[in-house]
mmCIF file with all atom_site columns, C-alpha atoms in Angstrom:
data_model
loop_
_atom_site.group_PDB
_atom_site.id
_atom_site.type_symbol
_atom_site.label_atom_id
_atom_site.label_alt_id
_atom_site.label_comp_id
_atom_site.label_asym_id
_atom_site.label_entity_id
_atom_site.label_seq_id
_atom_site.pdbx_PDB_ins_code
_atom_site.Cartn_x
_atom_site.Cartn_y
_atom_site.Cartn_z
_atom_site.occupancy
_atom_site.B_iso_or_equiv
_atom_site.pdbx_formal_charge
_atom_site.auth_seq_id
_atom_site.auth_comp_id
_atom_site.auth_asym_id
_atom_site.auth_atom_id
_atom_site.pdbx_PDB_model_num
ATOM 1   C CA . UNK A 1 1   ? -90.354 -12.989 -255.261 1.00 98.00 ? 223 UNK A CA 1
ATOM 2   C CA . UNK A 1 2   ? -88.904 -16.490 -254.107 1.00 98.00 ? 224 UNK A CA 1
ATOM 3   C CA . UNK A 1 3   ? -85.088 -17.631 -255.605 1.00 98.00 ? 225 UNK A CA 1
ATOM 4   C CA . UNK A 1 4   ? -84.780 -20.997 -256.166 1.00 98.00 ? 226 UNK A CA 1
ATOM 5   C CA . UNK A 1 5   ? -81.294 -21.977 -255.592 1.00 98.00 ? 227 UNK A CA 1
ATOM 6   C CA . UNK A 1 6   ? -78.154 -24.185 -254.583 1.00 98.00 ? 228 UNK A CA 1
ATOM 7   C CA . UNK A 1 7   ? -75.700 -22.940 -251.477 1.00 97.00 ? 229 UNK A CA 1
ATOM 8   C CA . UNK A 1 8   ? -72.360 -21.903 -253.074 1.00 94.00 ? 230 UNK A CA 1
ATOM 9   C CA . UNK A 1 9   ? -73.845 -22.402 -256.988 1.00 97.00 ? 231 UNK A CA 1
ATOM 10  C CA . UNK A 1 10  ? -74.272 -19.562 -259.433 1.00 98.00 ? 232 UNK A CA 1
ATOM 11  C CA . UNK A 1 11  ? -77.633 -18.671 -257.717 1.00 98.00 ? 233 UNK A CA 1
ATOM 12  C CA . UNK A 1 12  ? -75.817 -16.950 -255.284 1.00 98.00 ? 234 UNK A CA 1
ATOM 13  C CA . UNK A 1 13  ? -75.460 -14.272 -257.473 1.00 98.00 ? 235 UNK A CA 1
ATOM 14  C CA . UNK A 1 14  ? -78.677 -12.985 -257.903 1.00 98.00 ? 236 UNK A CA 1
ATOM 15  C CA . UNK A 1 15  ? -78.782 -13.810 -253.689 1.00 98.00 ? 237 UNK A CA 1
ATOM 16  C CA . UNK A 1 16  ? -76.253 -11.190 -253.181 1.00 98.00 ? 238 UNK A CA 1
ATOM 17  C CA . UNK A 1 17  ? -78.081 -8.819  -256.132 1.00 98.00 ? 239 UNK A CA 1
ATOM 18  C CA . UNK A 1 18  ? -81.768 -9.125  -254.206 1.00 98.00 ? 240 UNK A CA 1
ATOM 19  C CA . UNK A 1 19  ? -80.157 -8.327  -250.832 1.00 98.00 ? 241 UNK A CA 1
ATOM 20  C CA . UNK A 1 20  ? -77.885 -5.440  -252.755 1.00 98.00 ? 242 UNK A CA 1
ATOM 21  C CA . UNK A 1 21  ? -81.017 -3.769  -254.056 1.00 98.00 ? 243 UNK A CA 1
ATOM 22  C CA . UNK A 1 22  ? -83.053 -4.073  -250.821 1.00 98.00 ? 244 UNK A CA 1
ATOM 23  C CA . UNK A 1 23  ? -85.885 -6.251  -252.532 1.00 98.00 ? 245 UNK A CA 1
ATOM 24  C CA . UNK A 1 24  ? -88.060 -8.034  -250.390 1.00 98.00 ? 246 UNK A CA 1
ATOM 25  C CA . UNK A 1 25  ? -87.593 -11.690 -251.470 1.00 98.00 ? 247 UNK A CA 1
ATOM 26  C CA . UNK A 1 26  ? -88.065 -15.670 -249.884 1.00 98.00 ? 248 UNK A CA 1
ATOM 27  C CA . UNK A 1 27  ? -85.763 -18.753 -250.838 1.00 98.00 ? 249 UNK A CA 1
ATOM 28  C CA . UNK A 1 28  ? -86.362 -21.614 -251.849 1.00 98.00 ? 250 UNK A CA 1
ATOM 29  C CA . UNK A 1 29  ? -83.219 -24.101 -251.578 1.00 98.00 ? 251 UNK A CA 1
ATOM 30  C CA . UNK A 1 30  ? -82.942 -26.717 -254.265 1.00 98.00 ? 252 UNK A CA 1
ATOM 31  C CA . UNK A 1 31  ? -81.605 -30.651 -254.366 1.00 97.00 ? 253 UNK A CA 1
ATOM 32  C CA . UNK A 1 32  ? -79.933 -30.408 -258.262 1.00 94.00 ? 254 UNK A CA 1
ATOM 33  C CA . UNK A 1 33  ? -79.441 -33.946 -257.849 1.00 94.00 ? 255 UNK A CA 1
ATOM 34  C CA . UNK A 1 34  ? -82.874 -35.092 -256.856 1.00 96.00 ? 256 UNK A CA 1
ATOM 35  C CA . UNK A 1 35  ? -84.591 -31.968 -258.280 1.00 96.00 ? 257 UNK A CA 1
ATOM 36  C CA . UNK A 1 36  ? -86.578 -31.576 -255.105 1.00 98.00 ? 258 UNK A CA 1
ATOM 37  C CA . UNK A 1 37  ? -86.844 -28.305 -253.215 1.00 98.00 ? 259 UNK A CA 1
ATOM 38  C CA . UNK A 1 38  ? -86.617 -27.824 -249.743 1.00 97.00 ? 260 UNK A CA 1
ATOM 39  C CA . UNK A 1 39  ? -90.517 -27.898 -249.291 1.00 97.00 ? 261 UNK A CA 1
ATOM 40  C CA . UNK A 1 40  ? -91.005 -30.707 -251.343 1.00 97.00 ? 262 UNK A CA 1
ATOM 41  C CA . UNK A 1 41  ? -91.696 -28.989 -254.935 1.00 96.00 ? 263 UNK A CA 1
ATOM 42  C CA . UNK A 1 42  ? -90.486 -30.771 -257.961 1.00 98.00 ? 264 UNK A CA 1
ATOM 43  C CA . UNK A 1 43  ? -88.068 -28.152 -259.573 1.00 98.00 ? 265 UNK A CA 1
ATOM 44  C CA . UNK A 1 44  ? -88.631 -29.114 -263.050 1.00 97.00 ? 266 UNK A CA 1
ATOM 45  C CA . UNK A 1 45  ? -92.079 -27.594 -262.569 1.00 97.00 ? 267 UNK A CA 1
ATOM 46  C CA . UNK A 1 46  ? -90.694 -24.283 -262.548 1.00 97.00 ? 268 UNK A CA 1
ATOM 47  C CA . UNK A 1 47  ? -87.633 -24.586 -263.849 1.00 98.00 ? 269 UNK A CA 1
ATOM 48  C CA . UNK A 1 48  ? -87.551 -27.607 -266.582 1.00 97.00 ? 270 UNK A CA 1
ATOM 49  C CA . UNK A 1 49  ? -83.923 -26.997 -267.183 1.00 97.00 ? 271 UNK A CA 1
ATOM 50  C CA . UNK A 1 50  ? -83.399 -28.567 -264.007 1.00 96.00 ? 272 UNK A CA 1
ATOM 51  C CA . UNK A 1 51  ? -80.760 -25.969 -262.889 1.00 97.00 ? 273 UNK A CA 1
ATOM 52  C CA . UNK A 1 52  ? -80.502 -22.843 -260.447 1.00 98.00 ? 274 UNK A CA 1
ATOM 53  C CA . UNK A 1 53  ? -80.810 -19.793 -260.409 1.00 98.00 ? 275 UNK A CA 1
ATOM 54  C CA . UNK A 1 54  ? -84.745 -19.396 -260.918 1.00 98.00 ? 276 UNK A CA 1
ATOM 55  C CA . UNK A 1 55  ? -86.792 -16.201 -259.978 1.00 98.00 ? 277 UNK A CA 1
ATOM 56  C CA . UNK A 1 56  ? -90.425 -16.782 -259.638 1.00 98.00 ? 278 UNK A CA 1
ATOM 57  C CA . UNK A 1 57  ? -92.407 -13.291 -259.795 1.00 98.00 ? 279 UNK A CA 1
ATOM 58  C CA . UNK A 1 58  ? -94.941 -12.394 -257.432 1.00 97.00 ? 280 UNK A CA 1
ATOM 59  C CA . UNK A 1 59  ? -97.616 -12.652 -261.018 1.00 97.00 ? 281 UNK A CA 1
ATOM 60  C CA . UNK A 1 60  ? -95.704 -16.449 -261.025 1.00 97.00 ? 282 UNK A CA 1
ATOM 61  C CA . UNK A 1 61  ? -93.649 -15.539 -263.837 1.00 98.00 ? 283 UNK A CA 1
ATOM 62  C CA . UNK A 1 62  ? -90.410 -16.931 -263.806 1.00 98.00 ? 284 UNK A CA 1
ATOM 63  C CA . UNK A 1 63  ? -87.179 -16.068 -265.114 1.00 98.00 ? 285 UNK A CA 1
ATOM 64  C CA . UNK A 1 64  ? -84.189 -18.133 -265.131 1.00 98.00 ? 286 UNK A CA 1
ATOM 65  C CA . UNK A 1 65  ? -80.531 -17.648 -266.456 1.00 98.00 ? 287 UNK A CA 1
ATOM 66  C CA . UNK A 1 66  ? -78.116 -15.876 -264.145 1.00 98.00 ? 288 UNK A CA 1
ATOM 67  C CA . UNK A 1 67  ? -77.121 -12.817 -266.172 1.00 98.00 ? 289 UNK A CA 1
ATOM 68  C CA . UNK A 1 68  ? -80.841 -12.080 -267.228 1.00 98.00 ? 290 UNK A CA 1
ATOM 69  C CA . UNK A 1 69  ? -82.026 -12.417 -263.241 1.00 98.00 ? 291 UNK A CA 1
ATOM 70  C CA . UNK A 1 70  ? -79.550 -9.862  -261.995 1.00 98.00 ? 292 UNK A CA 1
ATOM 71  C CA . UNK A 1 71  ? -80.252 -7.706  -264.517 1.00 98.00 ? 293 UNK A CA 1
ATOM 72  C CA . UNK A 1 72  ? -83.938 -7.580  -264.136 1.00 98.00 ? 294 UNK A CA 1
ATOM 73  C CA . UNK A 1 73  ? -82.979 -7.173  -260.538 1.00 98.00 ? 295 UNK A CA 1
ATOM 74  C CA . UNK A 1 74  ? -80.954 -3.984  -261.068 1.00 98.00 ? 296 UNK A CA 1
ATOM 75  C CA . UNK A 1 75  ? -83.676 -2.830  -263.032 1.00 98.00 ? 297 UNK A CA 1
ATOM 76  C CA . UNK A 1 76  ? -86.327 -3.011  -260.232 1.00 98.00 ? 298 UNK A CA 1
ATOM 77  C CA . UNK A 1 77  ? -84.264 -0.741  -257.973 1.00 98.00 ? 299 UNK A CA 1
ATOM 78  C CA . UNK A 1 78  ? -82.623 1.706   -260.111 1.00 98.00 ? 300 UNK A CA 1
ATOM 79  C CA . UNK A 1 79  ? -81.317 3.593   -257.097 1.00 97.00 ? 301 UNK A CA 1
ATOM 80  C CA . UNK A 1 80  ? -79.163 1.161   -256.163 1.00 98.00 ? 302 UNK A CA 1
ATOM 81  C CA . UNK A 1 81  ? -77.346 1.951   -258.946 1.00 98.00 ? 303 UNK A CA 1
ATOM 82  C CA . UNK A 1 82  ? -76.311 -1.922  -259.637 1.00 98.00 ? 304 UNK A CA 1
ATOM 83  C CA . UNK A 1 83  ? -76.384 -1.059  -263.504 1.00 98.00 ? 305 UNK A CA 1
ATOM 84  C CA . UNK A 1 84  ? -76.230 1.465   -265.903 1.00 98.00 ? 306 UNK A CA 1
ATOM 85  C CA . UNK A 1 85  ? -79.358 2.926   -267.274 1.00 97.00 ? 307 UNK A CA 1
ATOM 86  C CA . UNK A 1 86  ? -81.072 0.465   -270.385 1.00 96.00 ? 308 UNK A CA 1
ATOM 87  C CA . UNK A 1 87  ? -80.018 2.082   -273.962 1.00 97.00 ? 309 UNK A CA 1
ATOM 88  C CA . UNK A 1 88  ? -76.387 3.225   -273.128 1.00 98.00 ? 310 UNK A CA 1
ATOM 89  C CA . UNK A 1 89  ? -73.256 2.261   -273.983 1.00 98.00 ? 311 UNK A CA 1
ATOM 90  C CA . UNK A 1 90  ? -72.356 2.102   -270.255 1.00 98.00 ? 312 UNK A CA 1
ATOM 91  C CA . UNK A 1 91  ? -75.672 -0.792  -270.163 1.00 98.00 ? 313 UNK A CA 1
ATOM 92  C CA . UNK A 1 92  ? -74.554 -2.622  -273.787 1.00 98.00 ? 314 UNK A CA 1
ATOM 93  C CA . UNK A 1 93  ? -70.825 -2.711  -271.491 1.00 98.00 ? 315 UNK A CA 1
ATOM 94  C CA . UNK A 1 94  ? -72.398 -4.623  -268.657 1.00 98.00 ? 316 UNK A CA 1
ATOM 95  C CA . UNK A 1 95  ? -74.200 -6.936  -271.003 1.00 98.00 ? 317 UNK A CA 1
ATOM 96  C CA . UNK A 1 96  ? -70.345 -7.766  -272.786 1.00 98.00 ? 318 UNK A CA 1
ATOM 97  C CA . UNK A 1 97  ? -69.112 -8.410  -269.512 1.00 98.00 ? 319 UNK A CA 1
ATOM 98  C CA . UNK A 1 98  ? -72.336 -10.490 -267.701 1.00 98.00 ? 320 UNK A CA 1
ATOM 99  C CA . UNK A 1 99  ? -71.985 -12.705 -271.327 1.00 98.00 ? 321 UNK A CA 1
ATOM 100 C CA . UNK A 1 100 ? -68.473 -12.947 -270.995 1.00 98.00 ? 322 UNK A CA 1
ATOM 101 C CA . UNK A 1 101 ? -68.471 -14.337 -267.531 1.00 98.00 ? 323 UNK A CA 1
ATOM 102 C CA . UNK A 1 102 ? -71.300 -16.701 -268.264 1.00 98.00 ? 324 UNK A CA 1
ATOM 103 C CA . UNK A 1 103 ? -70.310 -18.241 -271.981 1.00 98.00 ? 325 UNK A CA 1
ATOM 104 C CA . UNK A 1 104 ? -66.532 -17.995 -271.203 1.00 98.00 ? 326 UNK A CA 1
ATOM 105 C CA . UNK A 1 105 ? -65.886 -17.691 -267.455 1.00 98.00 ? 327 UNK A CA 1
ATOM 106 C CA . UNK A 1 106 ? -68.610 -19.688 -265.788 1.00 98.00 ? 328 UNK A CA 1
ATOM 107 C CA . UNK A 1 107 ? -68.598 -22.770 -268.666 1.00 97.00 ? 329 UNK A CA 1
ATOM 108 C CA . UNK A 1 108 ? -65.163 -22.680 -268.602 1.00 98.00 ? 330 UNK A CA 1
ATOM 109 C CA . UNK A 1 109 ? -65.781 -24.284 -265.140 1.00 98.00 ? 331 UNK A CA 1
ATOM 110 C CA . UNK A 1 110 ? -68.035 -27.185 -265.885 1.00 97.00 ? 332 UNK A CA 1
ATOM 111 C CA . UNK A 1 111 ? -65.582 -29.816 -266.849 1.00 97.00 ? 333 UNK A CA 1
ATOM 112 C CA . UNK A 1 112 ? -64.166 -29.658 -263.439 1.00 97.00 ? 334 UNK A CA 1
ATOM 113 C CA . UNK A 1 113 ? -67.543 -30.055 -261.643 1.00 96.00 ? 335 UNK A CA 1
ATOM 114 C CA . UNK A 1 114 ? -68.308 -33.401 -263.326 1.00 95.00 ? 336 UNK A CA 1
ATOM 115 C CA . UNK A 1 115 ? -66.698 -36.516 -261.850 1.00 94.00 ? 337 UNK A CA 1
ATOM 116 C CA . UNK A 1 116 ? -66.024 -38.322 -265.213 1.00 95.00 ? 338 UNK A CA 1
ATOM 117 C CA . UNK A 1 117 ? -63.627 -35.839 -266.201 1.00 97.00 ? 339 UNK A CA 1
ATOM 118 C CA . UNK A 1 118 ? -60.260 -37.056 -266.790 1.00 97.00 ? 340 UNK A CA 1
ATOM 119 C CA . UNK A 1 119 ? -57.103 -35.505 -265.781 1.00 97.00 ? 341 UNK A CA 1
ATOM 120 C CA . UNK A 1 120 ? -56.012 -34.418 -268.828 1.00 98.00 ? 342 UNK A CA 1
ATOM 121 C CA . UNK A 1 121 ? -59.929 -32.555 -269.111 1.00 98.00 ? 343 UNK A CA 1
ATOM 122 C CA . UNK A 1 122 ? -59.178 -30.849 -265.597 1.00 97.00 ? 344 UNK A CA 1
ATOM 123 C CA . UNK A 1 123 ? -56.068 -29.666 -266.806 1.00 97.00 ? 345 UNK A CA 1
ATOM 124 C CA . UNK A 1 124 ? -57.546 -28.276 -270.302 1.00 98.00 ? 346 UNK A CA 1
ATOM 125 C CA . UNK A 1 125 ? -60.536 -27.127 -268.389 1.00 98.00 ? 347 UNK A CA 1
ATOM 126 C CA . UNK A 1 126 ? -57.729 -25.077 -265.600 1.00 98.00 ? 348 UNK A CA 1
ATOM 127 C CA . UNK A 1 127 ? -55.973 -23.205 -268.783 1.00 98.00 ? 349 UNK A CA 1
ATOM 128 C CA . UNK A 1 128 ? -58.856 -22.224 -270.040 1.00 98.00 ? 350 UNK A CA 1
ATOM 129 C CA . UNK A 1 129 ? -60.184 -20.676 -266.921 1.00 98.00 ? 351 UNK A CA 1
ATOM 130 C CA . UNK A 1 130 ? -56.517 -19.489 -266.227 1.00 98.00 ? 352 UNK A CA 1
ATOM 131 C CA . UNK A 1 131 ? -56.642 -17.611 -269.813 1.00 98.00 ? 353 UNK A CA 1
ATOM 132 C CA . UNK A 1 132 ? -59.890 -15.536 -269.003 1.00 98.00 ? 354 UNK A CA 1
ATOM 133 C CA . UNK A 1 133 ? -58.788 -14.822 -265.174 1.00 98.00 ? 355 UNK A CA 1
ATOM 134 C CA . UNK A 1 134 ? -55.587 -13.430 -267.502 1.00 98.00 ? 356 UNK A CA 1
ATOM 135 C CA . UNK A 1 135 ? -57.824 -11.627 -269.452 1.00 98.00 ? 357 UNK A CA 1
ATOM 136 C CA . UNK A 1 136 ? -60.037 -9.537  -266.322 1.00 98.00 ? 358 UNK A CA 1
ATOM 137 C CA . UNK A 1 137 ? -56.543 -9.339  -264.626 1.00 98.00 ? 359 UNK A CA 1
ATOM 138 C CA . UNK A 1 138 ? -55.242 -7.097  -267.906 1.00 98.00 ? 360 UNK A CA 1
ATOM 139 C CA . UNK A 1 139 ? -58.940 -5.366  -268.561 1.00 98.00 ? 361 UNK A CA 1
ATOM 140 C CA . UNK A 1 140 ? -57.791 -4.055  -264.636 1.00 98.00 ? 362 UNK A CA 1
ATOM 141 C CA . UNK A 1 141 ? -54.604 -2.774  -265.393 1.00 98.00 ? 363 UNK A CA 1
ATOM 142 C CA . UNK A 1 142 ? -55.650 0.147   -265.822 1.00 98.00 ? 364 UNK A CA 1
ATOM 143 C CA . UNK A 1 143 ? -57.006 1.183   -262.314 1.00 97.00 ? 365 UNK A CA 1
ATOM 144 C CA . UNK A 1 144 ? -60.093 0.418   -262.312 1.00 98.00 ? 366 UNK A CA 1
ATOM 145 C CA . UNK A 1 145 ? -61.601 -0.529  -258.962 1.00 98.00 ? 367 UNK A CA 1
ATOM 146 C CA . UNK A 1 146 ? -65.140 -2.855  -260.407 1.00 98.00 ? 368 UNK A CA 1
ATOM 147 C CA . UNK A 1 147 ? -65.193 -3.999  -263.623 1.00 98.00 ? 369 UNK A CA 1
ATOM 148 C CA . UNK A 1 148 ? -66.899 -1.048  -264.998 1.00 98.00 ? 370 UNK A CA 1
ATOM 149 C CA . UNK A 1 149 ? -64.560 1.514   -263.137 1.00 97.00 ? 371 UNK A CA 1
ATOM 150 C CA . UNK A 1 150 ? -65.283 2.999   -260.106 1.00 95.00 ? 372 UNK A CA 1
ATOM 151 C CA . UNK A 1 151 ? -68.832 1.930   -260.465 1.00 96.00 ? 373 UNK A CA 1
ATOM 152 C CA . UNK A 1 152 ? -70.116 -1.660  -257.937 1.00 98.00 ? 374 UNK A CA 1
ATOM 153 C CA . UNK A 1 153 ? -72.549 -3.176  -260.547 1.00 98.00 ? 375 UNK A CA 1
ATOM 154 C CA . UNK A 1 154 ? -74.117 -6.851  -261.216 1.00 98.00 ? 376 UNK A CA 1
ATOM 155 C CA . UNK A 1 155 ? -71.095 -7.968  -262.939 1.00 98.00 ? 377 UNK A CA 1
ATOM 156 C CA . UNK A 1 156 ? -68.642 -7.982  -260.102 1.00 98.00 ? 378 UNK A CA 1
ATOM 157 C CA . UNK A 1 157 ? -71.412 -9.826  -258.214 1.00 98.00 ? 379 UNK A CA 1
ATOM 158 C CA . UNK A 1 158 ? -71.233 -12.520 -260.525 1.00 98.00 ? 380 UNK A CA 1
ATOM 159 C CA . UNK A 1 159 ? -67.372 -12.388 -260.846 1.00 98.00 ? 381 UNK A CA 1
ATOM 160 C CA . UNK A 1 160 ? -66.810 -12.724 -257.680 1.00 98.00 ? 382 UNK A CA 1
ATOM 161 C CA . UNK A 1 161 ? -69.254 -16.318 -257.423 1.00 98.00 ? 383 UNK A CA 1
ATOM 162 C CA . UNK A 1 162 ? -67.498 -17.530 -260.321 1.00 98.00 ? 384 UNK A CA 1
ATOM 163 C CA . UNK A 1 163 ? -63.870 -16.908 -259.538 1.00 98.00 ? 385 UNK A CA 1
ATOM 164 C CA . UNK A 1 164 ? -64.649 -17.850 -255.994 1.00 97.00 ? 386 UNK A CA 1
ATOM 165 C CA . UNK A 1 165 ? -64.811 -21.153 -257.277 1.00 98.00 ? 387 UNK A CA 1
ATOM 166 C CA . UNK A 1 166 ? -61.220 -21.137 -258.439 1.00 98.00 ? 388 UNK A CA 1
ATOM 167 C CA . UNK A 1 167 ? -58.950 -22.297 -255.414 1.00 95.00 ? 389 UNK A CA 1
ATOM 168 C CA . UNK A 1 168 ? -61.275 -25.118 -254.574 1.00 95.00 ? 390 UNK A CA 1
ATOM 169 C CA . UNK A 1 169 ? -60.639 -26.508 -258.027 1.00 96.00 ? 391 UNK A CA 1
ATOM 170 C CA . UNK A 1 170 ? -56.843 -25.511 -257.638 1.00 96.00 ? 392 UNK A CA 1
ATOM 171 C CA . UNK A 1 171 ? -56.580 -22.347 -259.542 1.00 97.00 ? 393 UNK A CA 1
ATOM 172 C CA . UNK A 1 172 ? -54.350 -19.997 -256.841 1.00 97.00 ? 394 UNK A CA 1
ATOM 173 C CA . UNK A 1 173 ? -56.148 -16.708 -257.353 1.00 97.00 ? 395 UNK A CA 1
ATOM 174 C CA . UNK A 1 174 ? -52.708 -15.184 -256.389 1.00 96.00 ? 396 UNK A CA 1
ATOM 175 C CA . UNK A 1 175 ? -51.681 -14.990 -259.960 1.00 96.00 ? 397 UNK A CA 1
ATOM 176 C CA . UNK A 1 176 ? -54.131 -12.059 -260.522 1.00 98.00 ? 398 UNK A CA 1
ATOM 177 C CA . UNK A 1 177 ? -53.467 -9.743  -257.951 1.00 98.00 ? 399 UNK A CA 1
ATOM 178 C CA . UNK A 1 178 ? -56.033 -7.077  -259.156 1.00 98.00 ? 400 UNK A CA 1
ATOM 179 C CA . UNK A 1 179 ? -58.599 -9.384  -259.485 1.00 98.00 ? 401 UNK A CA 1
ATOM 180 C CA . UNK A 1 180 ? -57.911 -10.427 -255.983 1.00 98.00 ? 402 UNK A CA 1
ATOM 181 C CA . UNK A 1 181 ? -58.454 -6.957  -255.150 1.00 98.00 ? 403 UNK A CA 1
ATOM 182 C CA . UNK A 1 182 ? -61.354 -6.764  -256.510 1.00 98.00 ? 404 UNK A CA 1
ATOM 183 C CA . UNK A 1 183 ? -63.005 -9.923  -254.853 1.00 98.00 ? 405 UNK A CA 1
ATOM 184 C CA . UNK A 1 184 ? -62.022 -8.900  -251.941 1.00 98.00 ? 406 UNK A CA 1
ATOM 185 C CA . UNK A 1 185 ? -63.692 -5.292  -252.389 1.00 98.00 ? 407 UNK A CA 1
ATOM 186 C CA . UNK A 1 186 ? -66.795 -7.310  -253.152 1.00 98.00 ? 408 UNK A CA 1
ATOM 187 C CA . UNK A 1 187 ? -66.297 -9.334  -250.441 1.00 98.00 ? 409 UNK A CA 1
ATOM 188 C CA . UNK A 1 188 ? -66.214 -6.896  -247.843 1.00 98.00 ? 410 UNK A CA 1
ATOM 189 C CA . UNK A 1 189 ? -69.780 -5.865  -248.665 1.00 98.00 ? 411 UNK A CA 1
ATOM 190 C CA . UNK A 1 190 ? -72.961 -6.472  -246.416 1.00 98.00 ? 412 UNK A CA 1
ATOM 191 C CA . UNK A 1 191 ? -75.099 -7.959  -248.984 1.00 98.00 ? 413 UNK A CA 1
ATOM 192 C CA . UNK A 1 192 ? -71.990 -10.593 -249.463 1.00 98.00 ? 414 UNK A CA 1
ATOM 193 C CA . UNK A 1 193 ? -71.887 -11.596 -245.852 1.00 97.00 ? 415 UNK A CA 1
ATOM 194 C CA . UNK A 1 194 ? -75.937 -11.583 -245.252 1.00 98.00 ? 416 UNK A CA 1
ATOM 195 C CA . UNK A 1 195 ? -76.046 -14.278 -248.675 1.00 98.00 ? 417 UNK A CA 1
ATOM 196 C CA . UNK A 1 196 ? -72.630 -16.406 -247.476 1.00 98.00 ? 418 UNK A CA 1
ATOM 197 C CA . UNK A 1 197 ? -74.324 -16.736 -244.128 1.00 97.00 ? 419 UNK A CA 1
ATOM 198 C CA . UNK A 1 198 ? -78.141 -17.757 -245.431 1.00 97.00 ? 420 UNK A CA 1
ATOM 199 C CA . UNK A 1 199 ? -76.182 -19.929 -247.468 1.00 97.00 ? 421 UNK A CA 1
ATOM 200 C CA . UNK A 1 200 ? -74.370 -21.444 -244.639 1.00 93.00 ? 422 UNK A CA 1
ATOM 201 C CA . UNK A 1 201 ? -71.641 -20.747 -246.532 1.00 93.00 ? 423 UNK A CA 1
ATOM 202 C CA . UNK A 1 202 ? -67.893 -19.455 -244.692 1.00 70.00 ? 424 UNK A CA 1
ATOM 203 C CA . UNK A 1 203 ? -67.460 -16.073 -245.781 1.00 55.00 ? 425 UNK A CA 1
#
């Protein structure tokens, strides 16, 4: 399998899933802004959306959308035990959070990546992320170490890219101190720090 992806973007996501499941798998960094890839590919060949994460297949199938990818990653190593079996509540709870975090969460995000935005759209764009960080930080309260209880699973993955984009954009994550907790259980694991460092990202 080859991901196509972005250092520090949502692609490093399904990074951290691959290395979490112990898949074998190559990457394949891309330029969003001139759509070329590392080795000279034009992206929108494989991706015509134009935007990372994509998962080419070993049959050259390829999948794209974040929350899709890490769950079809899960799903190739079940003993991993990065989601819940398909067809159970437990699985139809992962799916509410993964499309939480991507149509709330992650969008929630976009106005402060484009340069046009105004101050006034930064500041709409910062309570809106601010409201669903509120919302995790209360879904927490009560114990819970992952977002699906005791159990690590694709969804903290992808909470922890997208909330580690927060104090760059000026969102102190100190407001939320059990979602701190959390990212910083993710962070801790092996998979994180083998991703952050292909990435050339700091840990």
């Amino acid at each position: 399998m080859k991901l196509y992806f972005a250092p520090g973007a949502c692609s490093l996501s399904p990074h951290i899933a691959l290395r979490e499941a112990g898949l074998p798998f190559t990457l394949e960094k891309v330029d969003i802004l001139t759509g070329r890839t590392a080795s000279g590919e034009d992206f929108a060949a494989t991706n015509p959306k134009g935007y990372v994460p994509a998962l080419k297949l070993d049959d050259g199938n390829v999948l794209t959308e974040g929350a899709a990818i890490v769950q079809y990653i899960a799903d190739l190593a079940p003993s991993a035990g990065l989601a819940p079996r398909p067809a159970t509540l437990e699985r139809a709870r992962l799916q509410e959070w993964l499309n939480f975090l991507a149509s709330e969460l992650h969008k929630a995000f976009s106005p402060l990546f484009r340069p046009g935005t105004d101050a006034a759209g930064r500041q709409e764009a910062r309570t809106a992320i601010a409201r669903r960080l509120g919302h995790i930080e209360a879904e927490l309260a009560d114990g819970r170490s992952y977002l699906l209880g005791d159990g690590f699973s694709v969804a903290d993955i992808y909470l922890f890219v997208i909330a580690g984009w927060a104090e760059g954009k000026d969102i102190p994550l100190s407001a939320w101190p059990r979602l701190t907790a959390l990212l910083e259980r993710v962070a801790d694991r092996d998979s994180v720090r083998e991703a952050l460092n292909a990435e050339r990202l700091a840990a």
